[in-house]
mmCIF file of C-alpha atoms in Angstrom:
data_model
loop_
_atom_site.group_PDB
_atom_site.id
_atom_site.type_symbol
_atom_site.label_atom_id
_atom_site.label_comp_id
_atom_site.label_asym_id
_atom_site.label_seq_id
_atom_site.Cartn_x
_atom_site.Cartn_y
_atom_site.Cartn_z
ATOM 1 C CA MET A 133 -8.235 24.765 -13.449
ATOM 2 C CA ALA A 134 -9.179 21.525 -11.878
ATOM 3 C CA ARG A 135 -8.392 18.528 -12.262
ATOM 4 C CA SER A 136 -10.968 15.419 -13.846
ATOM 5 C CA HIS A 137 -9.124 12.914 -11.600
ATOM 6 C CA ASP A 138 -7.661 12.682 -7.913
ATOM 7 C CA ARG A 139 -3.781 13.976 -7.693
ATOM 8 C CA THR A 140 -3.936 11.181 -5.301
ATOM 9 C CA GLY A 141 -5.927 8.094 -7.616
ATOM 10 C CA SER A 142 -3.492 5.285 -9.028
ATOM 11 C CA PRO A 143 -4.400 3.074 -11.679
ATOM 12 C CA ALA A 144 -7.304 0.895 -11.616
ATOM 13 C CA HIS A 145 -6.086 -2.638 -9.725
ATOM 14 C CA LEU A 146 -8.020 -6.106 -8.462
ATOM 15 C CA PRO A 147 -9.799 -4.754 -4.984
ATOM 16 C CA TYR A 148 -8.829 -4.713 -1.949
ATOM 17 C CA ARG A 149 -11.613 -5.960 -0.188
ATOM 18 C CA PRO A 150 -11.386 -9.979 0.809
ATOM 19 C CA VAL A 151 -13.440 -12.242 -2.179
ATOM 20 C CA SER A 152 -14.742 -15.406 -1.382
ATOM 21 C CA LEU A 153 -12.835 -18.647 -2.809
ATOM 22 C CA ARG A 154 -16.425 -20.104 -3.787
ATOM 23 C CA ASP A 155 -17.841 -17.032 -5.344
ATOM 24 C CA ASN A 156 -14.741 -14.907 -6.376
ATOM 25 C CA ALA A 157 -15.716 -15.946 -9.968
ATOM 26 C CA THR A 158 -18.680 -13.832 -10.021
ATOM 27 C CA GLU A 159 -16.918 -11.234 -7.318
ATOM 28 C CA LEU A 160 -13.994 -10.038 -9.951
ATOM 29 C CA ARG A 161 -16.462 -10.703 -13.263
ATOM 30 C CA SER A 162 -16.872 -6.860 -13.447
ATOM 31 C CA LEU A 163 -13.121 -6.551 -13.577
ATOM 32 C CA PHE A 164 -12.221 -8.702 -16.477
ATOM 33 C CA ALA A 165 -14.050 -9.939 -20.003
ATOM 34 C CA PRO A 166 -15.264 -13.478 -19.130
ATOM 35 C CA ASN A 167 -16.564 -16.291 -21.451
ATOM 36 C CA ALA A 168 -18.801 -18.969 -20.175
ATOM 37 C CA ILE A 169 -17.791 -22.298 -20.795
ATOM 38 C CA GLY A 170 -20.744 -24.051 -18.750
ATOM 39 C CA SER A 171 -23.141 -24.230 -15.978
ATOM 40 C CA ALA A 172 -20.971 -24.757 -13.406
ATOM 41 C CA ILE A 173 -17.387 -23.357 -14.685
ATOM 42 C CA ASP A 174 -16.738 -19.509 -15.120
ATOM 43 C CA ARG A 175 -13.341 -18.811 -17.628
ATOM 44 C CA ILE A 176 -11.858 -15.057 -16.902
ATOM 45 C CA VAL A 177 -9.975 -14.339 -19.922
ATOM 46 C CA LEU A 178 -7.340 -11.029 -19.303
ATOM 47 C CA ASP A 179 -7.100 -8.446 -21.644
ATOM 48 C CA ASP A 180 -3.459 -6.556 -22.861
ATOM 49 C CA THR A 181 -4.210 -4.051 -19.596
ATOM 50 C CA ASP A 182 -3.684 -6.835 -16.947
ATOM 51 C CA GLY A 183 -1.804 -9.121 -19.371
ATOM 52 C CA GLU A 184 -2.590 -12.715 -20.957
ATOM 53 C CA GLY A 185 -4.302 -16.209 -20.423
ATOM 54 C CA PHE A 186 -7.105 -17.340 -18.026
ATOM 55 C CA LEU A 187 -8.239 -17.612 -14.873
ATOM 56 C CA GLU A 188 -11.006 -20.570 -14.575
ATOM 57 C CA PHE A 189 -13.326 -20.927 -11.887
ATOM 58 C CA ILE A 190 -15.030 -24.820 -10.774
ATOM 59 C CA GLU A 191 -17.453 -25.353 -8.426
ATOM 60 C CA LEU A 192 -16.798 -29.492 -8.133
ATOM 61 C CA GLY A 193 -19.840 -28.785 -5.185
ATOM 62 C CA PRO A 194 -20.404 -26.798 -2.032
ATOM 63 C CA ASP A 195 -17.317 -28.162 -0.254
ATOM 64 C CA PHE A 196 -15.099 -28.487 -3.059
ATOM 65 C CA THR A 197 -13.899 -25.839 -5.448
ATOM 66 C CA LEU A 198 -10.984 -25.493 -8.689
ATOM 67 C CA ILE A 199 -9.052 -22.983 -9.480
ATOM 68 C CA VAL A 200 -7.208 -23.221 -12.649
ATOM 69 C CA SER A 201 -4.882 -20.446 -13.691
ATOM 70 C CA ARG A 202 -2.477 -19.676 -17.067
ATOM 71 C CA CYS A 203 -1.385 -16.277 -17.579
ATOM 72 C CA ARG A 204 0.960 -13.745 -17.262
ATOM 73 C CA TRP A 205 0.914 -10.442 -15.374
ATOM 74 C CA GLU A 206 1.416 -7.623 -17.148
ATOM 75 C CA ALA A 207 0.919 -5.214 -13.852
ATOM 76 C CA GLU A 208 1.392 -5.751 -10.326
ATOM 77 C CA ARG A 209 -1.579 -7.494 -8.582
ATOM 78 C CA MET A 210 -2.777 -7.752 -4.944
ATOM 79 C CA LEU A 211 -6.423 -9.903 -4.162
ATOM 80 C CA ALA A 212 -7.415 -10.677 -0.525
ATOM 81 C CA TYR A 213 -9.196 -13.982 -0.081
ATOM 82 C CA ARG A 214 -11.874 -14.348 2.925
ATOM 83 C CA GLY A 215 -11.184 -16.656 5.535
ATOM 84 C CA GLU A 216 -13.907 -19.293 5.330
ATOM 85 C CA GLY A 217 -12.538 -21.946 6.601
ATOM 86 C CA TRP A 218 -10.774 -24.224 3.534
ATOM 87 C CA VAL A 219 -8.261 -26.201 3.340
ATOM 88 C CA ARG A 220 -6.083 -24.922 0.205
ATOM 89 C CA MET A 221 -3.937 -26.892 -1.826
ATOM 90 C CA ASN A 222 -1.531 -25.022 -4.513
ATOM 91 C CA PHE A 223 0.372 -27.034 -7.112
ATOM 92 C CA CYS A 224 2.321 -24.722 -8.651
ATOM 93 C CA LEU A 225 4.366 -25.084 -11.576
ATOM 94 C CA ASP A 226 5.280 -20.905 -12.105
ATOM 95 C CA ALA A 227 5.080 -18.255 -9.877
ATOM 96 C CA ALA A 228 6.490 -15.151 -8.554
ATOM 97 C CA ALA A 229 3.908 -14.317 -5.362
ATOM 98 C CA VAL A 230 3.186 -13.265 -2.145
ATOM 99 C CA PHE A 231 0.360 -14.933 0.528
ATOM 100 C CA ASP A 232 0.664 -12.623 3.505
ATOM 101 C CA PHE A 233 -1.589 -13.961 6.466
ATOM 102 C CA GLY A 234 -1.311 -10.938 8.870
ATOM 103 C CA ASP A 235 0.444 -12.443 12.113
ATOM 104 C CA ASN A 236 1.002 -15.833 10.870
ATOM 105 C CA GLY A 237 3.195 -14.711 8.680
ATOM 106 C CA ALA A 238 3.980 -13.859 5.189
ATOM 107 C CA PHE A 239 5.263 -16.722 2.397
ATOM 108 C CA ALA A 240 7.297 -16.296 -0.687
ATOM 109 C CA LEU A 241 5.700 -18.542 -3.962
ATOM 110 C CA ASN A 242 7.967 -18.824 -6.003
ATOM 111 C CA GLY A 243 8.839 -21.376 -9.009
ATOM 112 C CA ALA A 244 7.086 -25.225 -8.882
ATOM 113 C CA GLU A 245 6.060 -26.580 -5.616
ATOM 114 C CA CYS A 246 3.247 -27.817 -3.871
ATOM 115 C CA ARG A 247 1.930 -25.922 -0.728
ATOM 116 C CA ILE A 248 -0.900 -27.167 1.759
ATOM 117 C CA PHE A 249 -2.702 -24.537 4.274
ATOM 118 C CA HIS A 250 -5.468 -23.463 6.006
ATOM 119 C CA GLN A 251 -7.030 -20.570 6.302
ATOM 120 C CA PRO A 252 -9.453 -20.524 9.427
ATOM 121 C CA ARG A 253 -12.220 -18.009 8.799
ATOM 122 C CA GLY A 254 -11.702 -14.670 9.857
ATOM 123 C CA LEU A 255 -8.350 -14.780 8.817
ATOM 124 C CA ASP A 256 -8.190 -13.285 5.484
ATOM 125 C CA CYS A 257 -5.106 -14.041 2.747
ATOM 126 C CA GLN A 258 -3.670 -10.922 0.741
ATOM 127 C CA HIS A 259 -2.320 -12.527 -2.307
ATOM 128 C CA PHE A 260 0.251 -10.406 -3.520
ATOM 129 C CA ILE A 261 1.234 -10.922 -7.536
ATOM 130 C CA THR A 262 4.765 -9.339 -9.059
ATOM 131 C CA ARG A 263 4.383 -7.272 -12.278
ATOM 132 C CA HIS A 264 5.512 -9.504 -15.093
ATOM 133 C CA SER A 265 5.297 -12.637 -14.040
ATOM 134 C CA GLN A 266 3.432 -15.921 -14.804
ATOM 135 C CA SER A 267 0.798 -17.640 -12.437
ATOM 136 C CA ILE A 268 1.034 -21.009 -14.165
ATOM 137 C CA CYS A 269 -0.805 -23.610 -11.645
ATOM 138 C CA VAL A 270 -3.977 -25.163 -10.645
ATOM 139 C CA THR A 271 -5.536 -24.451 -6.835
ATOM 140 C CA LEU A 272 -7.971 -27.068 -4.691
ATOM 141 C CA SER A 273 -10.170 -26.005 -1.836
ATOM 142 C CA VAL A 274 -11.771 -28.464 0.020
ATOM 143 C CA LYS A 275 -13.516 -28.218 3.442
ATOM 144 C CA ARG A 276 -13.009 -30.463 5.720
ATOM 145 C CA GLY A 277 -16.735 -32.489 5.702
ATOM 146 C CA TYR A 278 -15.854 -33.190 2.144
ATOM 147 C CA LEU A 279 -11.741 -34.905 3.349
ATOM 148 C CA ALA A 280 -13.098 -36.494 6.153
ATOM 149 C CA ARG A 281 -16.655 -37.509 5.949
ATOM 150 C CA GLU A 282 -16.972 -38.051 1.521
ATOM 151 C CA LEU A 283 -13.665 -38.940 1.104
ATOM 152 C CA LYS A 284 -12.897 -40.828 4.420
ATOM 153 C CA LEU A 285 -9.538 -40.541 3.366
ATOM 154 C CA ASP A 286 -6.962 -41.546 6.250
ATOM 155 C CA ALA A 287 -5.190 -38.909 8.219
ATOM 156 C CA THR A 288 -3.010 -41.165 10.079
ATOM 157 C CA ASP A 289 0.464 -40.290 8.708
ATOM 158 C CA LEU A 290 -0.088 -36.674 7.871
ATOM 159 C CA SER A 291 1.595 -33.795 10.168
ATOM 160 C CA GLU A 292 0.107 -33.257 13.050
ATOM 161 C CA GLY A 293 -1.134 -30.016 11.947
ATOM 162 C CA PHE A 294 -3.101 -31.063 9.075
ATOM 163 C CA ALA A 295 -4.231 -34.414 10.714
ATOM 164 C CA GLY A 296 -5.256 -32.757 13.934
ATOM 165 C CA PHE A 297 -7.462 -30.355 11.224
ATOM 166 C CA VAL A 298 -9.039 -33.296 9.214
ATOM 167 C CA ALA A 299 -10.201 -35.630 12.467
ATOM 168 C CA GLY A 300 -11.602 -31.740 14.202
ATOM 169 C CA GLU A 301 -9.469 -31.549 16.801
ATOM 170 C CA HIS A 302 -8.264 -27.752 16.159
ATOM 171 C CA ASP A 303 -9.037 -24.902 13.452
ATOM 172 C CA SER A 304 -5.794 -22.999 13.713
ATOM 173 C CA PHE A 305 -3.978 -21.949 10.669
ATOM 174 C CA PHE A 306 -1.219 -24.322 9.378
ATOM 175 C CA PHE A 307 0.767 -24.237 5.974
ATOM 176 C CA GLU A 308 2.739 -26.893 4.536
ATOM 177 C CA ARG A 309 5.587 -27.164 1.696
ATOM 178 C CA PHE A 310 6.282 -30.393 -0.594
ATOM 179 C CA ALA A 311 8.255 -31.314 -3.891
ATOM 180 C CA LEU A 312 6.011 -30.953 -6.610
ATOM 181 C CA THR A 313 5.947 -34.659 -7.673
ATOM 182 C CA PRO A 314 6.572 -35.302 -11.720
ATOM 183 C CA GLU A 315 3.478 -37.028 -11.745
ATOM 184 C CA MET A 316 1.553 -33.604 -10.065
ATOM 185 C CA ALA A 317 3.242 -31.549 -12.939
ATOM 186 C CA ARG A 318 1.720 -33.646 -15.440
ATOM 187 C CA THR A 319 -1.431 -33.619 -13.784
ATOM 188 C CA VAL A 320 -1.523 -29.564 -13.618
ATOM 189 C CA ARG A 321 -0.090 -29.365 -17.274
ATOM 190 C CA ASP A 322 -3.080 -31.544 -18.505
ATOM 191 C CA MET A 323 -5.451 -29.298 -16.862
ATOM 192 C CA VAL A 324 -3.943 -25.806 -17.817
ATOM 193 C CA GLN A 325 -3.736 -27.590 -21.458
ATOM 194 C CA CYS A 326 -7.489 -29.016 -21.632
ATOM 195 C CA PRO A 327 -8.283 -29.638 -25.204
ATOM 196 C CA TYR A 328 -12.520 -29.891 -23.963
ATOM 197 C CA ALA A 329 -15.662 -27.744 -23.999
ATOM 198 C CA HIS A 330 -18.722 -27.658 -21.493
ATOM 199 C CA GLN A 331 -19.970 -30.842 -19.999
ATOM 200 C CA LEU A 332 -16.736 -33.069 -20.810
ATOM 201 C CA ARG A 333 -14.515 -30.124 -19.749
ATOM 202 C CA PHE A 334 -16.323 -30.168 -16.203
ATOM 203 C CA LEU A 335 -16.070 -33.892 -16.340
ATOM 204 C CA TYR A 336 -11.973 -33.962 -17.255
ATOM 205 C CA GLN A 337 -11.185 -31.522 -14.475
ATOM 206 C CA THR A 338 -13.167 -32.995 -12.139
ATOM 207 C CA SER A 339 -11.044 -36.031 -12.295
ATOM 208 C CA LYS A 340 -7.927 -34.618 -12.622
ATOM 209 C CA ALA A 341 -9.239 -32.157 -9.448
ATOM 210 C CA HIS A 342 -9.267 -35.362 -7.480
ATOM 211 C CA GLU A 343 -6.109 -37.165 -9.197
ATOM 212 C CA LEU A 344 -3.998 -34.339 -7.715
ATOM 213 C CA LEU A 345 -6.009 -34.838 -4.624
ATOM 214 C CA CYS A 346 -4.598 -38.269 -4.633
ATOM 215 C CA GLN A 347 -1.371 -36.913 -5.420
ATOM 216 C CA ALA A 348 -1.212 -34.615 -2.613
ATOM 217 C CA TRP A 349 -2.486 -36.812 0.114
ATOM 218 C CA ASP A 350 0.034 -39.306 -0.704
ATOM 219 C CA THR A 351 3.109 -37.152 -0.994
ATOM 220 C CA ALA A 352 1.606 -35.612 2.611
ATOM 221 C CA GLN A 353 1.295 -38.865 4.015
ATOM 222 C CA ARG A 354 5.452 -39.141 3.394
ATOM 223 C CA HIS A 355 6.469 -36.291 4.266
ATOM 224 C CA ASP A 356 7.901 -34.955 1.019
ATOM 225 C CA THR A 357 8.585 -31.595 2.574
ATOM 226 C CA VAL A 358 10.958 -28.441 1.951
ATOM 227 C CA ASP A 359 10.951 -25.797 4.310
ATOM 228 C CA VAL A 360 8.359 -23.362 4.866
ATOM 229 C CA LEU A 361 10.310 -20.081 5.353
ATOM 230 C CA PRO A 362 8.431 -16.988 6.130
ATOM 231 C CA PHE A 363 8.994 -13.774 3.671
ATOM 232 C CA ARG A 364 10.031 -11.898 7.009
ATOM 233 C CA PHE A 365 9.838 -7.722 6.533
ATOM 234 C CA THR A 366 12.315 -6.548 8.516
ATOM 235 C CA ASP A 367 13.267 -3.471 9.971
ATOM 236 C CA GLU A 368 16.221 -3.457 7.353
ATOM 237 C CA HIS A 369 13.738 -4.748 4.317
ATOM 238 C CA ARG A 370 11.986 -1.644 5.263
ATOM 239 C CA ARG A 371 15.440 0.509 5.392
ATOM 240 C CA ARG A 372 16.006 -0.433 1.451
ATOM 241 C CA VAL A 373 12.816 -0.128 0.538
ATOM 242 C CA VAL A 374 12.804 3.296 1.735
ATOM 243 C CA GLU A 375 15.839 3.919 -0.191
ATOM 244 C CA VAL A 376 14.248 2.750 -3.163
ATOM 245 C CA HIS A 377 11.649 5.270 -3.021
ATOM 246 C CA ASP A 378 14.261 8.253 -2.354
ATOM 247 C CA ILE A 379 15.881 6.905 -5.341
ATOM 248 C CA LEU A 380 12.683 7.350 -7.214
ATOM 249 C CA ASP A 381 12.093 11.152 -5.599
ATOM 250 C CA GLN A 382 14.823 12.019 -7.064
ATOM 251 C CA THR A 383 14.543 11.877 -11.046
ATOM 252 C CA LEU A 384 11.947 12.267 -13.504
ATOM 253 C CA ASP A 385 13.329 9.653 -15.848
ATOM 254 C CA PRO A 386 12.010 6.418 -16.308
ATOM 255 C CA ALA A 387 12.932 3.837 -13.719
ATOM 256 C CA PRO A 388 15.176 1.537 -13.592
ATOM 257 C CA SER A 389 14.077 -2.077 -14.047
ATOM 258 C CA ALA A 390 12.741 -3.763 -10.684
ATOM 259 C CA VAL A 391 15.336 -6.080 -10.665
ATOM 260 C CA HIS A 392 18.146 -3.416 -10.949
ATOM 261 C CA LEU A 393 16.239 -1.346 -8.420
ATOM 262 C CA ALA A 394 16.593 -4.316 -6.186
ATOM 263 C CA ARG A 395 20.078 -5.184 -6.533
ATOM 264 C CA ARG A 396 20.956 -1.712 -5.915
ATOM 265 C CA VAL A 397 19.925 -1.655 -2.185
ATOM 266 C CA GLY A 398 20.377 -5.145 -1.713
ATOM 267 C CA LEU A 399 17.064 -7.256 -2.409
ATOM 268 C CA ASN A 400 14.934 -9.781 -4.117
ATOM 269 C CA ARG A 401 12.126 -8.641 -6.432
ATOM 270 C CA ASN A 402 10.125 -10.565 -4.865
ATOM 271 C CA GLN A 403 11.060 -8.380 -1.554
ATOM 272 C CA LEU A 404 11.148 -5.381 -3.197
ATOM 273 C CA ALA A 405 7.388 -5.523 -4.507
ATOM 274 C CA TYR A 406 6.058 -6.709 -1.279
ATOM 275 C CA GLY A 407 7.976 -4.055 1.109
ATOM 276 C CA PHE A 408 7.121 -1.710 -1.425
ATOM 277 C CA ARG A 409 3.551 -2.594 -1.459
ATOM 278 C CA LYS A 410 3.135 -2.853 2.287
ATOM 279 C CA LEU A 411 4.524 0.673 3.084
ATOM 280 C CA TYR A 412 3.041 3.006 0.229
ATOM 281 C CA ARG A 413 0.248 0.993 -0.668
ATOM 282 C CA THR A 414 1.307 0.956 -4.707
ATOM 283 C CA SER A 415 3.588 -0.425 -7.204
ATOM 284 C CA VAL A 416 7.288 0.662 -7.370
ATOM 285 C CA TYR A 417 6.315 0.848 -11.010
ATOM 286 C CA GLU A 418 2.959 3.265 -10.524
ATOM 287 C CA TYR A 419 4.230 5.451 -7.764
ATOM 288 C CA HIS A 420 7.184 6.298 -10.280
ATOM 289 C CA LEU A 421 4.329 6.563 -13.247
ATOM 290 C CA THR A 422 2.365 8.622 -11.033
ATOM 291 C CA ARG A 423 4.815 11.089 -9.588
ATOM 292 C CA ARG A 424 6.012 11.888 -13.422
ATOM 293 C CA LEU A 425 2.622 12.606 -14.715
ATOM 294 C CA ASP A 426 2.108 14.618 -11.877
ATOM 295 C CA ALA A 427 4.799 16.740 -12.448
ATOM 296 C CA ALA A 428 3.915 17.247 -15.889
ATOM 297 C CA TRP A 429 0.492 18.314 -14.664
ATOM 298 C CA ASP A 430 2.401 21.149 -12.760
ATOM 299 C CA LEU A 431 5.018 22.300 -15.508
ATOM 300 C CA LEU A 432 1.743 22.529 -18.672
ATOM 301 C CA VAL A 433 -0.354 24.446 -16.206
ATOM 302 C CA THR A 434 2.779 26.814 -15.489
ATOM 303 C CA GLY A 435 3.371 27.471 -19.098
ATOM 304 C CA GLU A 436 6.689 28.051 -19.416
ATOM 305 C CA MET A 437 7.457 24.816 -21.559
ATOM 306 C CA THR A 438 5.409 23.090 -24.889
ATOM 307 C CA ILE A 439 4.183 19.964 -24.715
ATOM 308 C CA ALA A 440 7.080 18.182 -26.778
ATOM 309 C CA GLU A 441 9.394 19.828 -23.695
ATOM 310 C CA VAL A 442 7.281 18.938 -20.629
ATOM 311 C CA ALA A 443 6.844 15.291 -22.158
ATOM 312 C CA TYR A 444 10.832 14.992 -22.604
ATOM 313 C CA HIS A 445 11.260 16.629 -19.211
ATOM 314 C CA VAL A 446 9.067 14.115 -17.594
ATOM 315 C CA GLY A 447 11.144 11.148 -18.998
ATOM 316 C CA TYR A 448 9.170 10.480 -22.579
ATOM 317 C CA GLN A 449 11.196 10.379 -26.097
ATOM 318 C CA HIS A 450 7.909 10.389 -28.119
ATOM 319 C CA GLN A 451 5.289 12.733 -27.344
ATOM 320 C CA ALA A 452 2.088 10.202 -28.035
ATOM 321 C CA SER A 453 3.315 7.840 -25.770
ATOM 322 C CA PHE A 454 3.191 10.507 -23.049
ATOM 323 C CA THR A 455 -0.211 11.846 -24.124
ATOM 324 C CA CYS A 456 -1.214 8.164 -24.006
ATOM 325 C CA ALA A 457 -0.261 7.768 -20.335
ATOM 326 C CA PHE A 458 -1.311 11.420 -19.170
ATOM 327 C CA ARG A 459 -4.978 11.021 -20.463
ATOM 328 C CA ALA A 460 -5.389 7.245 -18.668
ATOM 329 C CA ARG A 461 -4.565 8.776 -15.444
ATOM 330 C CA PHE A 462 -6.154 12.530 -16.216
ATOM 331 C CA GLY A 463 -9.022 11.441 -17.840
ATOM 332 C CA MET A 464 -7.900 14.577 -20.485
ATOM 333 C CA ALA A 465 -5.316 15.152 -23.076
ATOM 334 C CA PRO A 466 -2.040 17.458 -22.669
ATOM 335 C CA LYS A 467 -3.363 20.134 -24.912
ATOM 336 C CA GLU A 468 -6.765 20.642 -23.250
ATOM 337 C CA VAL A 469 -5.365 20.747 -19.699
ATOM 338 C CA ARG A 470 -2.972 23.885 -21.468
ATOM 339 C CA ARG A 471 -6.227 24.818 -23.379
ATOM 340 C CA GLY A 472 -7.993 24.926 -19.881
ATOM 341 C CA MET A 473 -4.950 27.277 -18.418
ATOM 342 C CA ARG A 474 -5.009 29.402 -20.797
ATOM 343 C CA GLN A 475 -8.668 30.243 -20.503
ATOM 344 C CA THR A 476 -9.119 30.313 -17.016
ATOM 345 C CA VAL A 477 -5.885 33.106 -17.376
ATOM 346 C CA ALA A 478 -8.033 34.813 -19.686
ATOM 347 C CA GLU A 479 -11.416 34.459 -17.892
ATOM 348 C CA ALA A 480 -9.269 36.298 -15.126
ATOM 349 C CA ALA A 481 -7.930 39.020 -17.123
ATOM 350 C CA GLU A 482 -11.382 39.912 -18.196
ATOM 351 C CA PRO A 483 -13.064 42.594 -15.214
ATOM 352 C CA ALA A 484 -9.157 43.968 -15.314
ATOM 353 C CA ARG A 485 -9.990 44.835 -19.408
ATOM 354 C CA ARG A 486 -13.611 46.184 -18.458
#
């Protein structure tokens, strides 16, 4: 009996193709349930599958866009942003993620911090989000012309990389970290808890975005930086991630938590999640779930166990939970697979009886 779902498939997730920082609200709309707020604002509300909370995309102008995020991610996510020449200013109260810029390095995003970086044209940024993590942050995306011509901000005391970019001396990648000041934290909280709707919301968020821009510029001029530690994926990291993969292959029981698995092989949760995705193009959870359900399919086809026995064998205490997970993966219930298998056997035996 043919399967209704490719065996190598995985649960739906954000597209790997890069999306635009200006147009990403439109491009992601098919994945979530957006509610229109105003002509220049798109809000994407997460459903129970993806998590809870919202992402808000606001176009303040052709050279100035804003993302406000207040959500908790239920599943691991990977999103790639196209390199379009934006300077991105990320003000974060809480996060557990990684920005990966290929040969330019990968950077862990943990906790409260301000990050300012330039993503040149052609340099995609892979944004990897850890499962069961929060994302409470505001991101300003600004083009050089807006900083230099419209705002006429003085770049004299900025870092060499940042100042050279604003002055038009280069278009190179740079990534700088700064301590999140109490003023920044208050402004971010104001924006994620904005009490207004429609045009008032747009005006409020616009004023707060400029407030954050001023705070970031002042902090950058004072060089209140923190160490930039690239998220390095070494051969030793690779070996330990492969060890986790081997552990998962040895059992059909529900996998231990990512934190437990990471500690077992000497990694932290972020290192394991990022490394596993990098090597196997899926998450620890998705890989082990797929393996258990594929094993269940094979057991159902053999017909040697009841459905309840198959569910228990692959680590489910309750048959209803097993049926729900199985249907989500294959598009049919276990009893339909069993019924189809019996029909196939009967049809194969029919010529022999004639």
